[in-house]
PDB file of C-alpha atoms in Angstrom:
ATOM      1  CA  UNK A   1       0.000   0.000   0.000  1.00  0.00           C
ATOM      2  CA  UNK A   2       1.136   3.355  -0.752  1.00  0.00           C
ATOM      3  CA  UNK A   3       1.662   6.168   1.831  1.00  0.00           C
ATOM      4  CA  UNK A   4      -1.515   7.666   3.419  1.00  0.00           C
ATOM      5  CA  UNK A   5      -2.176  10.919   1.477  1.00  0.00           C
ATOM      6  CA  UNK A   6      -2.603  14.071   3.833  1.00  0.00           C
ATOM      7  CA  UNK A   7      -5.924  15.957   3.968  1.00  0.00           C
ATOM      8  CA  UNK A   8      -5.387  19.321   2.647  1.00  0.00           C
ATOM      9  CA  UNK A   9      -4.938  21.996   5.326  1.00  0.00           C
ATOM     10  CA  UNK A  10      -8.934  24.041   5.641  1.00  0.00           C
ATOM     11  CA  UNK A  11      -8.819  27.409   5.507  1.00  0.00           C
ATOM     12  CA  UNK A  12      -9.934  29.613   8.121  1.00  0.00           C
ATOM     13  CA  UNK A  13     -13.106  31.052   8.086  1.00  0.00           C
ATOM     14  CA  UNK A  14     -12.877  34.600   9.066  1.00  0.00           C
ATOM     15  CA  UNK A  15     -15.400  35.357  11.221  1.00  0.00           C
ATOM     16  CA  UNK A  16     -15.442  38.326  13.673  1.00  0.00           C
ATOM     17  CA  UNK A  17     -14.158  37.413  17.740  1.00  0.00           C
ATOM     18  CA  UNK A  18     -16.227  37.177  20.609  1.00  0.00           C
ATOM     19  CA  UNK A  19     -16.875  40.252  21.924  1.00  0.00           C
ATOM     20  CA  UNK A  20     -15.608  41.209  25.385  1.00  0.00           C
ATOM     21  CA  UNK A  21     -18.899  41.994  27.908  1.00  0.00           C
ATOM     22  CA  UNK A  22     -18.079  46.046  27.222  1.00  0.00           C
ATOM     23  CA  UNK A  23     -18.366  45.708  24.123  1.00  0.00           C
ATOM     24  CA  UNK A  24     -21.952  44.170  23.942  1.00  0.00           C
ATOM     25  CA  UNK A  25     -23.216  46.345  26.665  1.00  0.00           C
ATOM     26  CA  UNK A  26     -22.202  49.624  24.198  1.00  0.00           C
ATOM     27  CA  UNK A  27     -23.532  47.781  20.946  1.00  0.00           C
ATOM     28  CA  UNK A  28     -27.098  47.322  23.327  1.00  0.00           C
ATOM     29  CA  UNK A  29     -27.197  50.692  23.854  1.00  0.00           C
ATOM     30  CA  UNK A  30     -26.338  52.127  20.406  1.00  0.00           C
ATOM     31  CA  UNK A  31     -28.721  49.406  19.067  1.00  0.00           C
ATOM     32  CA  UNK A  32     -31.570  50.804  22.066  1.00  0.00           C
ATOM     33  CA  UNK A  33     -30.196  54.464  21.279  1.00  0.00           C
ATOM     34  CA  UNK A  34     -31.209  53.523  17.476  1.00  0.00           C
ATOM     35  CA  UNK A  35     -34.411  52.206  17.684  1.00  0.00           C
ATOM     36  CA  UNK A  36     -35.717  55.592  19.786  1.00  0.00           C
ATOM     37  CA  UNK A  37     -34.264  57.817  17.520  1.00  0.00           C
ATOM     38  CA  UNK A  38     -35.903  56.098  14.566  1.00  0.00           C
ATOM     39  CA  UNK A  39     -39.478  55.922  16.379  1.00  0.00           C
ATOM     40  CA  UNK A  40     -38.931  59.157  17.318  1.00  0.00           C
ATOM     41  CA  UNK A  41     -38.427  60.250  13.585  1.00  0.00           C
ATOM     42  CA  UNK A  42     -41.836  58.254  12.433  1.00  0.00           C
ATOM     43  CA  UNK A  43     -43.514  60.112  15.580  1.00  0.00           C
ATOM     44  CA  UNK A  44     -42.972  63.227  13.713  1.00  0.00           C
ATOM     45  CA  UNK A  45     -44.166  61.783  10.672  1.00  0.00           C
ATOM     46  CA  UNK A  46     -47.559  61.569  12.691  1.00  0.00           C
ATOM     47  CA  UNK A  47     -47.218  65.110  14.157  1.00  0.00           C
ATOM     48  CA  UNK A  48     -46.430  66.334  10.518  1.00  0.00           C
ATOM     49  CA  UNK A  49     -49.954  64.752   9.767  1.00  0.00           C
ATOM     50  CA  UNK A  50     -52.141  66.509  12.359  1.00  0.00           C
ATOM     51  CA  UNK A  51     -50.348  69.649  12.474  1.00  0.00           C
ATOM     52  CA  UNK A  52     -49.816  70.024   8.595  1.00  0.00           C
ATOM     53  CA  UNK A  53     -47.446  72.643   7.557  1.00  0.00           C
ATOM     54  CA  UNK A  54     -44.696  72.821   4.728  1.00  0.00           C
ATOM     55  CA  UNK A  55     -42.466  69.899   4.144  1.00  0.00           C
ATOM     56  CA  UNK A  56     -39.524  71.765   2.404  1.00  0.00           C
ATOM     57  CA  UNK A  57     -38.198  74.792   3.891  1.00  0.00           C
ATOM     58  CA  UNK A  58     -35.936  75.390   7.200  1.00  0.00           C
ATOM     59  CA  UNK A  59     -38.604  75.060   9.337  1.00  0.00           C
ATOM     60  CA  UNK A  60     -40.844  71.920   8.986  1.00  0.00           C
ATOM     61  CA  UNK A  61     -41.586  68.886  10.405  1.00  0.00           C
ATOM     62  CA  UNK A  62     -39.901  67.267   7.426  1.00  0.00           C
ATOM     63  CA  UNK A  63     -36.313  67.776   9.938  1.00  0.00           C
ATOM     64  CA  UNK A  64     -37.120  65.943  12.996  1.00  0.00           C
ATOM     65  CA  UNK A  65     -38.695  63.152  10.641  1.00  0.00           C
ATOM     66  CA  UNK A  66     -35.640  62.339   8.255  1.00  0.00           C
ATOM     67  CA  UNK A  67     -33.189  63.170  10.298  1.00  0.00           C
ATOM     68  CA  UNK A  68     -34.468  60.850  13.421  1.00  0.00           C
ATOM     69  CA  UNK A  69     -34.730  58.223  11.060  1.00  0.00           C
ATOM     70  CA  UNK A  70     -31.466  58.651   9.511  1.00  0.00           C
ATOM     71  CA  UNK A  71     -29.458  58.973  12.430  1.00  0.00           C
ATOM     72  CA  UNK A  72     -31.007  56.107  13.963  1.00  0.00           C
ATOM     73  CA  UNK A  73     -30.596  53.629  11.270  1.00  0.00           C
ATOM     74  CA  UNK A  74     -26.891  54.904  11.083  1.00  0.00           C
ATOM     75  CA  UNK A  75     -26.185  54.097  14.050  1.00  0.00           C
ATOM     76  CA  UNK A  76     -27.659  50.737  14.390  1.00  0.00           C
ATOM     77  CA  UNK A  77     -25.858  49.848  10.995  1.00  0.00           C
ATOM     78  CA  UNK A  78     -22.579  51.688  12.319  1.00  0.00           C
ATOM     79  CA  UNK A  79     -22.337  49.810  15.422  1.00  0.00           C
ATOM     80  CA  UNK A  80     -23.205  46.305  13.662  1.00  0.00           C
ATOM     81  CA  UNK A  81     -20.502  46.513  10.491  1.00  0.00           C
ATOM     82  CA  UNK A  82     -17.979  47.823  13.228  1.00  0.00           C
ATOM     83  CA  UNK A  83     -18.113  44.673  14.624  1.00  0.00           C
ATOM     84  CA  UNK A  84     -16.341  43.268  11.563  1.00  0.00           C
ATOM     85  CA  UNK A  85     -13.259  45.284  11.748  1.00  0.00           C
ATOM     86  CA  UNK A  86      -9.983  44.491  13.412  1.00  0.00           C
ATOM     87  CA  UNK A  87      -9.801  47.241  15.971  1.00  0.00           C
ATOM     88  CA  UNK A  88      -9.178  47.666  19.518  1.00  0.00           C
ATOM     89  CA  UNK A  89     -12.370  46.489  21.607  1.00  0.00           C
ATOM     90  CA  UNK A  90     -11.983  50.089  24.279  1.00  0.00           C
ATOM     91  CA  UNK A  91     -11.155  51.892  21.255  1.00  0.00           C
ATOM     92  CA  UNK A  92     -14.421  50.697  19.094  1.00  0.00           C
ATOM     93  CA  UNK A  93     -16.467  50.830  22.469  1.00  0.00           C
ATOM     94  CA  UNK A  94     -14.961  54.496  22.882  1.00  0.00           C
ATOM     95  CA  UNK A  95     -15.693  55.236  19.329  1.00  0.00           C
ATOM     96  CA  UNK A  96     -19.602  54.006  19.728  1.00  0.00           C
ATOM     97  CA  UNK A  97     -20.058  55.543  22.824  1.00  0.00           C
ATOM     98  CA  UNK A  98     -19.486  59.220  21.346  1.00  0.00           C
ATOM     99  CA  UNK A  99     -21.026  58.132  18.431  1.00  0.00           C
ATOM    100  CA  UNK A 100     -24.455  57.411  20.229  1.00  0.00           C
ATOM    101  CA  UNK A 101     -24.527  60.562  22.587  1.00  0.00           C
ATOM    102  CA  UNK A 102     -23.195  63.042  19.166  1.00  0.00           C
ATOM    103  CA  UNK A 103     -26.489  61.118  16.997  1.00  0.00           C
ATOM    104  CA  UNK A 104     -28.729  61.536  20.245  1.00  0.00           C
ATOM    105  CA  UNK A 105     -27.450  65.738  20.441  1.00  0.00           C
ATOM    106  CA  UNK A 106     -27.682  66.199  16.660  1.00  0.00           C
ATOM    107  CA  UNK A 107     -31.340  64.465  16.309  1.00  0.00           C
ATOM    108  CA  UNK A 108     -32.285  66.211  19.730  1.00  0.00           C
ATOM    109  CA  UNK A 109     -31.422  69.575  18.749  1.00  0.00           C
ATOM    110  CA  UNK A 110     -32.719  69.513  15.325  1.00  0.00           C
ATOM    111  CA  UNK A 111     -36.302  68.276  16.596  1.00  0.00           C
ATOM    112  CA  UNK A 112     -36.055  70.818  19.516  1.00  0.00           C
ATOM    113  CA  UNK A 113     -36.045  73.866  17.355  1.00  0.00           C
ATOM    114  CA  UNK A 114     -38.860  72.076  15.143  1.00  0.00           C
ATOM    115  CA  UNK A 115     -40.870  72.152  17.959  1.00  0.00           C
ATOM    116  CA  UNK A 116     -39.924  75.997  18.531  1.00  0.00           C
ATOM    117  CA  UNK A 117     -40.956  76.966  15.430  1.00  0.00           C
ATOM    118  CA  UNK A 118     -37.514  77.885  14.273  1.00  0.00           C
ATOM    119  CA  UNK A 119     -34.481  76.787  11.925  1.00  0.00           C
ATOM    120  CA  UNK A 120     -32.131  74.375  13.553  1.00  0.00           C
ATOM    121  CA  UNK A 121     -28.969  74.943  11.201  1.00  0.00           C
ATOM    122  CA  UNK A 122     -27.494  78.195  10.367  1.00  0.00           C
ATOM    123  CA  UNK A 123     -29.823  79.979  12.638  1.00  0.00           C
ATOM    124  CA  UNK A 124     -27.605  83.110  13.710  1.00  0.00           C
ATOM    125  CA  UNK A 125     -30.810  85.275  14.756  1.00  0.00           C
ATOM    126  CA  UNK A 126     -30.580  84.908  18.710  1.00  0.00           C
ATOM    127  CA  UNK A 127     -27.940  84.309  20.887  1.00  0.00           C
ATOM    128  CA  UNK A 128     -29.652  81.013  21.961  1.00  0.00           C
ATOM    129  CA  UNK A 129     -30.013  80.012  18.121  1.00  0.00           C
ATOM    130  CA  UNK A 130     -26.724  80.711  17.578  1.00  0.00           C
ATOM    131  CA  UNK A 131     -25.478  78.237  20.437  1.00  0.00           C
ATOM    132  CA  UNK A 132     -27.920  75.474  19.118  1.00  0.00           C
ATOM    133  CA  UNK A 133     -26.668  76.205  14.902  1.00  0.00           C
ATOM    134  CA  UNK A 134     -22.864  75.772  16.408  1.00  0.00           C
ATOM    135  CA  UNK A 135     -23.249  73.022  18.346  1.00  0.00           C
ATOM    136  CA  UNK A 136     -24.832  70.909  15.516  1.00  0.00           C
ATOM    137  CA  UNK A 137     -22.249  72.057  13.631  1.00  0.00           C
ATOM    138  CA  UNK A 138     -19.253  70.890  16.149  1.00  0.00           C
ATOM    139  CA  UNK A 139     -21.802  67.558  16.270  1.00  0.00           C
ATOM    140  CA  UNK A 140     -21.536  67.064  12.470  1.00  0.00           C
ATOM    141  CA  UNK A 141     -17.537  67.439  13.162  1.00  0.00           C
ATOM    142  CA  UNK A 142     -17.103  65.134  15.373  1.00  0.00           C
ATOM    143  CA  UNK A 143     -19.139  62.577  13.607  1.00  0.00           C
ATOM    144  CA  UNK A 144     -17.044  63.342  10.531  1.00  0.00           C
ATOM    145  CA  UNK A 145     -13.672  62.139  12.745  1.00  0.00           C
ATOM    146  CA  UNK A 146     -15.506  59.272  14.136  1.00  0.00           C
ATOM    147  CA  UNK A 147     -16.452  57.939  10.840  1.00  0.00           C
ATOM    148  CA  UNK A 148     -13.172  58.592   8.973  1.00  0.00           C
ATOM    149  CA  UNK A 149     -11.596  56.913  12.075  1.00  0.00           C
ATOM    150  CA  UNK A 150     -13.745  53.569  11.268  1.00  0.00           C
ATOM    151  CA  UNK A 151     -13.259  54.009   7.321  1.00  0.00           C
ATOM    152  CA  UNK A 152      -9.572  54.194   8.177  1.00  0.00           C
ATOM    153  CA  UNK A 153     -10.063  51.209  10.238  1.00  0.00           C
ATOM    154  CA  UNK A 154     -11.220  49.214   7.380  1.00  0.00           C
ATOM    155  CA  UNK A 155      -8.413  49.875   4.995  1.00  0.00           C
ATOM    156  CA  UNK A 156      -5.799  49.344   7.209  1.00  0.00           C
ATOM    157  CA  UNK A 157      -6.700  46.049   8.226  1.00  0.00           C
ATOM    158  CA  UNK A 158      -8.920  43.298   6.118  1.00  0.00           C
ATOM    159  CA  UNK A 159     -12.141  43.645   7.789  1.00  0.00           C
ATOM    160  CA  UNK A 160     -13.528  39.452   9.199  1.00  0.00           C
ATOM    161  CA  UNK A 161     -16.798  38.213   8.404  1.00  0.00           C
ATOM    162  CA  UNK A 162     -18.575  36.297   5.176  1.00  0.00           C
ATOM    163  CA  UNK A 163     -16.810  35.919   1.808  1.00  0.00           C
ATOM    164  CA  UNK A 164     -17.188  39.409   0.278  1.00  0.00           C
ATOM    165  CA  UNK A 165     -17.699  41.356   3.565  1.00  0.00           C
ATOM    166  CA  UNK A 166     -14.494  43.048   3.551  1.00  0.00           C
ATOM    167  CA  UNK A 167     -15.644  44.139  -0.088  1.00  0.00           C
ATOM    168  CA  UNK A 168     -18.822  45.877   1.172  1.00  0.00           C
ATOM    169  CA  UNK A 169     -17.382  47.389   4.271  1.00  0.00           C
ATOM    170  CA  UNK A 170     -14.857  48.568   2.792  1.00  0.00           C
ATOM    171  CA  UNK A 171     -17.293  49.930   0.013  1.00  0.00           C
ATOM    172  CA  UNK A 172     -19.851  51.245   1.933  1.00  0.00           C
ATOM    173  CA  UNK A 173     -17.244  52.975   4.486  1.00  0.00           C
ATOM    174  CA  UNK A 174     -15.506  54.527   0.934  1.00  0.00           C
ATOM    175  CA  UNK A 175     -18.971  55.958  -0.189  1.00  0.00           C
ATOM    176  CA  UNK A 176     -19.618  56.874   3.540  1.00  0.00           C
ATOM    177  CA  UNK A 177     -16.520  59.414   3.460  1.00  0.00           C
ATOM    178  CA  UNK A 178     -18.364  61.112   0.496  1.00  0.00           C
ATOM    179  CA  UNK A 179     -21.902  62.132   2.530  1.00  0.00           C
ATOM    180  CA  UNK A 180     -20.007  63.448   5.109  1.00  0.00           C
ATOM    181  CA  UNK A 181     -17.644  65.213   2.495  1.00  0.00           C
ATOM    182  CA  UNK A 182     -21.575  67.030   1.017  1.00  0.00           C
ATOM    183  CA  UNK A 183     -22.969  67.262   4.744  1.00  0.00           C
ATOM    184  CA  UNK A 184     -19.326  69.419   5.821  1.00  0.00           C
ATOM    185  CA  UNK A 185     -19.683  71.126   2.608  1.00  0.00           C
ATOM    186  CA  UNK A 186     -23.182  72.167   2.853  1.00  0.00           C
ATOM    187  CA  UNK A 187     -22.420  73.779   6.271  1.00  0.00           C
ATOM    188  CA  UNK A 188     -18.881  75.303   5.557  1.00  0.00           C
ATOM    189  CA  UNK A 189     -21.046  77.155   2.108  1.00  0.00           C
ATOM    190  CA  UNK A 190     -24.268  77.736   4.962  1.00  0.00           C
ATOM    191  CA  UNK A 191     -22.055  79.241   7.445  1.00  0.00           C
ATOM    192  CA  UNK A 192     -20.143  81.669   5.113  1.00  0.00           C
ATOM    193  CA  UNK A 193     -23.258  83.163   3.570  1.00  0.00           C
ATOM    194  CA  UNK A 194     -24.788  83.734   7.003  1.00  0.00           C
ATOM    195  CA  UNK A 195     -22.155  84.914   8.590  1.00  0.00           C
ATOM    196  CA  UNK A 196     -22.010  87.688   5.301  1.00  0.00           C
ATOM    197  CA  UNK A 197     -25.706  88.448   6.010  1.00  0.00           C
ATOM    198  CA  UNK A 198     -27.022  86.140   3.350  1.00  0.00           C
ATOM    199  CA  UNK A 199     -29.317  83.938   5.654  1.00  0.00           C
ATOM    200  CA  UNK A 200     -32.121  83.380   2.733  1.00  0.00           C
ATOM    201  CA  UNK A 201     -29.097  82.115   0.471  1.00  0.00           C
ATOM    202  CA  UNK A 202     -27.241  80.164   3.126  1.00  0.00           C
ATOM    203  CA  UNK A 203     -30.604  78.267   3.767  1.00  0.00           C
ATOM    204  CA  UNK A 204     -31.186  77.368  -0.291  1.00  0.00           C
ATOM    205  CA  UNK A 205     -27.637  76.555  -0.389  1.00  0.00           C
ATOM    206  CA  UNK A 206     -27.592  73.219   0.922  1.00  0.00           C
ATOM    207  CA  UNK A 207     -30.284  72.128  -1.948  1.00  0.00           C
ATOM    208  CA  UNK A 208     -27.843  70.769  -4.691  1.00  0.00           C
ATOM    209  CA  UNK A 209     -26.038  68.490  -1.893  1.00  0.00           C
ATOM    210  CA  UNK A 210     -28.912  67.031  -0.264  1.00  0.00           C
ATOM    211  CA  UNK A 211     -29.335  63.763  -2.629  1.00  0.00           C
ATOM    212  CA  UNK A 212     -25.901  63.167  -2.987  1.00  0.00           C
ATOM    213  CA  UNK A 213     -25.907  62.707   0.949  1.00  0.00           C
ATOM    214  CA  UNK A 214     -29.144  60.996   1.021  1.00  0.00           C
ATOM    215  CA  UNK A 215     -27.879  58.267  -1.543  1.00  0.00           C
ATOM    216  CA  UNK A 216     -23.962  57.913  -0.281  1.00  0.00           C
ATOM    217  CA  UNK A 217     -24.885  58.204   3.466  1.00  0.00           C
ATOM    218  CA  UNK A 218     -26.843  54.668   3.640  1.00  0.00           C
ATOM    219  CA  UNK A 219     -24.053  52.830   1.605  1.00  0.00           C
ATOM    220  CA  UNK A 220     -22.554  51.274   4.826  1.00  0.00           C
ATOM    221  CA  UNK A 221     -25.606  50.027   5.543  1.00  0.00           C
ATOM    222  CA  UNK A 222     -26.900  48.385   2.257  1.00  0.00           C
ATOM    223  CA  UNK A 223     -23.788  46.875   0.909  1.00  0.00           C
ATOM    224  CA  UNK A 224     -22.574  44.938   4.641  1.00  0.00           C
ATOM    225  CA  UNK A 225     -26.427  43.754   4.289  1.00  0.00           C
ATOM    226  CA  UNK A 226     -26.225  42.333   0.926  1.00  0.00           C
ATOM    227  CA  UNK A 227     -23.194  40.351   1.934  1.00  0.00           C
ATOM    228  CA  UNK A 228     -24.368  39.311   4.875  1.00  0.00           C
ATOM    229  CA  UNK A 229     -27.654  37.649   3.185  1.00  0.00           C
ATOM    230  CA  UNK A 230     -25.723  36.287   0.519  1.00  0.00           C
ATOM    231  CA  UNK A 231     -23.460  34.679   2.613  1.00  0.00           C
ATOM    232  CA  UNK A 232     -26.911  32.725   4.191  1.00  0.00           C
ATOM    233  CA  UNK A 233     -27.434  31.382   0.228  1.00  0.00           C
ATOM    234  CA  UNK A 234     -25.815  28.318  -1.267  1.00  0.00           C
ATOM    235  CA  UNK A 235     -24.391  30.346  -4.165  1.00  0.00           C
ATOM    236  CA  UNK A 236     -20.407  29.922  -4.676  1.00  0.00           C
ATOM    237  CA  UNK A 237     -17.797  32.543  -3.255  1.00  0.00           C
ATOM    238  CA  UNK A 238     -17.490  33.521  -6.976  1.00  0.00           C
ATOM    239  CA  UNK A 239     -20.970  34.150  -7.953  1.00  0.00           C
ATOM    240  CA  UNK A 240     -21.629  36.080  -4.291  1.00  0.00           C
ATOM    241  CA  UNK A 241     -18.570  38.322  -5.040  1.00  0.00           C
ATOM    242  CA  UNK A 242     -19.638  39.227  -8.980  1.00  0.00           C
ATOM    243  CA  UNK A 243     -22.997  40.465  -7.689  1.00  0.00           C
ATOM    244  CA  UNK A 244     -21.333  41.897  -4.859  1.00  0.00           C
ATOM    245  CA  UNK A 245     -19.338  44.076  -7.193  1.00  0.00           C
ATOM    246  CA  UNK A 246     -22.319  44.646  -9.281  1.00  0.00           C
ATOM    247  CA  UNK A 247     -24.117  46.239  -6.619  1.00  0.00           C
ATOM    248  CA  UNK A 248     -21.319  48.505  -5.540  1.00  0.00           C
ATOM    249  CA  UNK A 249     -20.794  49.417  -9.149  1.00  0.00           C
ATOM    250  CA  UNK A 250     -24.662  50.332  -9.105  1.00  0.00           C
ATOM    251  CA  UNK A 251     -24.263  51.929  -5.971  1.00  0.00           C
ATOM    252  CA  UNK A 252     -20.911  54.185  -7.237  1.00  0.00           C
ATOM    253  CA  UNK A 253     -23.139  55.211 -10.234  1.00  0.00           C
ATOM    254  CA  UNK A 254     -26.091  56.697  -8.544  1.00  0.00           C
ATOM    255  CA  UNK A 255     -24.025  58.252  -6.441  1.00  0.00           C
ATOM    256  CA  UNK A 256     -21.692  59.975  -9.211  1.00  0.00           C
ATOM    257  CA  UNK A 257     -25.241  60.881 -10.867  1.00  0.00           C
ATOM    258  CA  UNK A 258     -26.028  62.723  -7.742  1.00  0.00           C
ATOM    259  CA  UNK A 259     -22.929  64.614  -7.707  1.00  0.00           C
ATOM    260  CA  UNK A 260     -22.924  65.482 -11.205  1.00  0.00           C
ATOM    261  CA  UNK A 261     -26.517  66.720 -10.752  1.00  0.00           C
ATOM    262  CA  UNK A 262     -25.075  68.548  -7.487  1.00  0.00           C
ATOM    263  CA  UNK A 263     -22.215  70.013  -9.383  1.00  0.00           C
ATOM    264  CA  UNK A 264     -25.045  71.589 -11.960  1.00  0.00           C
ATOM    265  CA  UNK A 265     -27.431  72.919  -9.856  1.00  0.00           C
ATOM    266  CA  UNK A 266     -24.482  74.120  -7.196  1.00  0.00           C
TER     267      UNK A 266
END
């Protein structure tokens, strides 16, 4: 008989660690922290109803709505595709726990001067306004560093999870850096034109930008998502992977369209 051939070696499957007991405890409340802000978005969608009023415009009920829902399903999506990349558990539960309280301040604020009847960014009329317009602005700062710090995160080190996960983080984290990018650069434009007396302007400013942060904002979301049910089919690696890159390429397109059409109407 001939020598016992040797099984081939398997290769690891990369799947993210166990998480230390920190680390759940911050995901439960970003996760908790998420789920209010988005019910307290669609509880403005009811308010909206009854109380009627313009949707468009710097003061409407349109604000608290979108942006309650936005931030919320950010950070629920944030917290969960984190959990994929190769950083420091303190650091990430650091990271999240900023994260949280800066969506909870931005959401709060903005739904705070809906309810006062007045506009929550680039609002220089009172001193009070003022405070509130800055400190959303600082907010959107800091979110800008956390975010870059993750997207930096994911490039530096191959992210773990399903075959094409590291594609799609890394993808949705790429087109992440672009919607803040449009959200810095509609309040940098905002703040110049009210701070030279051209509040009407600085308010119709941020127009152009808003779909291109609408459609590149959500990215990091959608693209983890679509690996993560593919990776539950019985399709090969290969065939996962192709529409993986199909997607993304879909994704890249509509959001070039939106900048284009930005870049037009700027």
């Amino acid at each position: 008989m001939g020598p016992i051939p040797k099984e081939a070696p398997s290769v690891p499957t990369r799947t993210p660690a166990p998480r230390a007991r920190g680390a759940r405890r911050v995901e439960r409340l970003c996760h908790t922290t998420g789920v209010l802000l988005v019910l307290s978005g669609l509880a403005h969608l009811v308010v909206f109803a009854v109380d009627g009023g313009p949707w468009d415009g710097p003061v409407s009920w349109r604000k608290p709505v979108t942006f309650g829902v936005s931030f919320g399903v950010t950070l629920i999506a944030v917290t969960w595709v984190t959990s994929y990349l190769r950083v420091g558990t303190r650091l990430r539960i650091l990271l999240l726990a900023v994260f949280a309280a800066d969506c909870v301040v931005e959401v709060g604020g903005i739904t705070f001067q809906a309810w006062r009847g007045v506009p929550s960014h680039l609002d220089m009329a009172t001193p009070f306004d003022t405070a509130v317009s800055m400190t959303l602005a600082v907010g959107g700062g800091v979110l800008v560093v956390l975010l870059t710090v993750f997207a930096v995160a994911s490039f530096r080190h191959r992210p773990l999870g399903p075959a094409g996960m590291d594609l799609a983080v890394r993808s949705g984290f790429a087109i992440l850096l672009v919607a803040l990018a449009s959200g810095a650069a509609m309040i940098a434009r905002g703040v110049v034109l009210t701070r030279t007396g051209h509040q009407e302007a600085a308010y119709h400013s941020t127009a152009p930008l808003k779909p291109l942060h609408g459609v590149s904002l959500h990215a990091v979301l959608v693209l983890p998502a679509l690996a993560w049910l593919l990776s539950r089919t019985p399709w090969s690696e290969t065939l996962r992977r192709r529409i993986l890159y199909a997607a993304t390429g879909s994704y890249v397109t509509a959001v070039v369209g939106a900048g284009v059409w930005a870049a037009l109407a700027y």
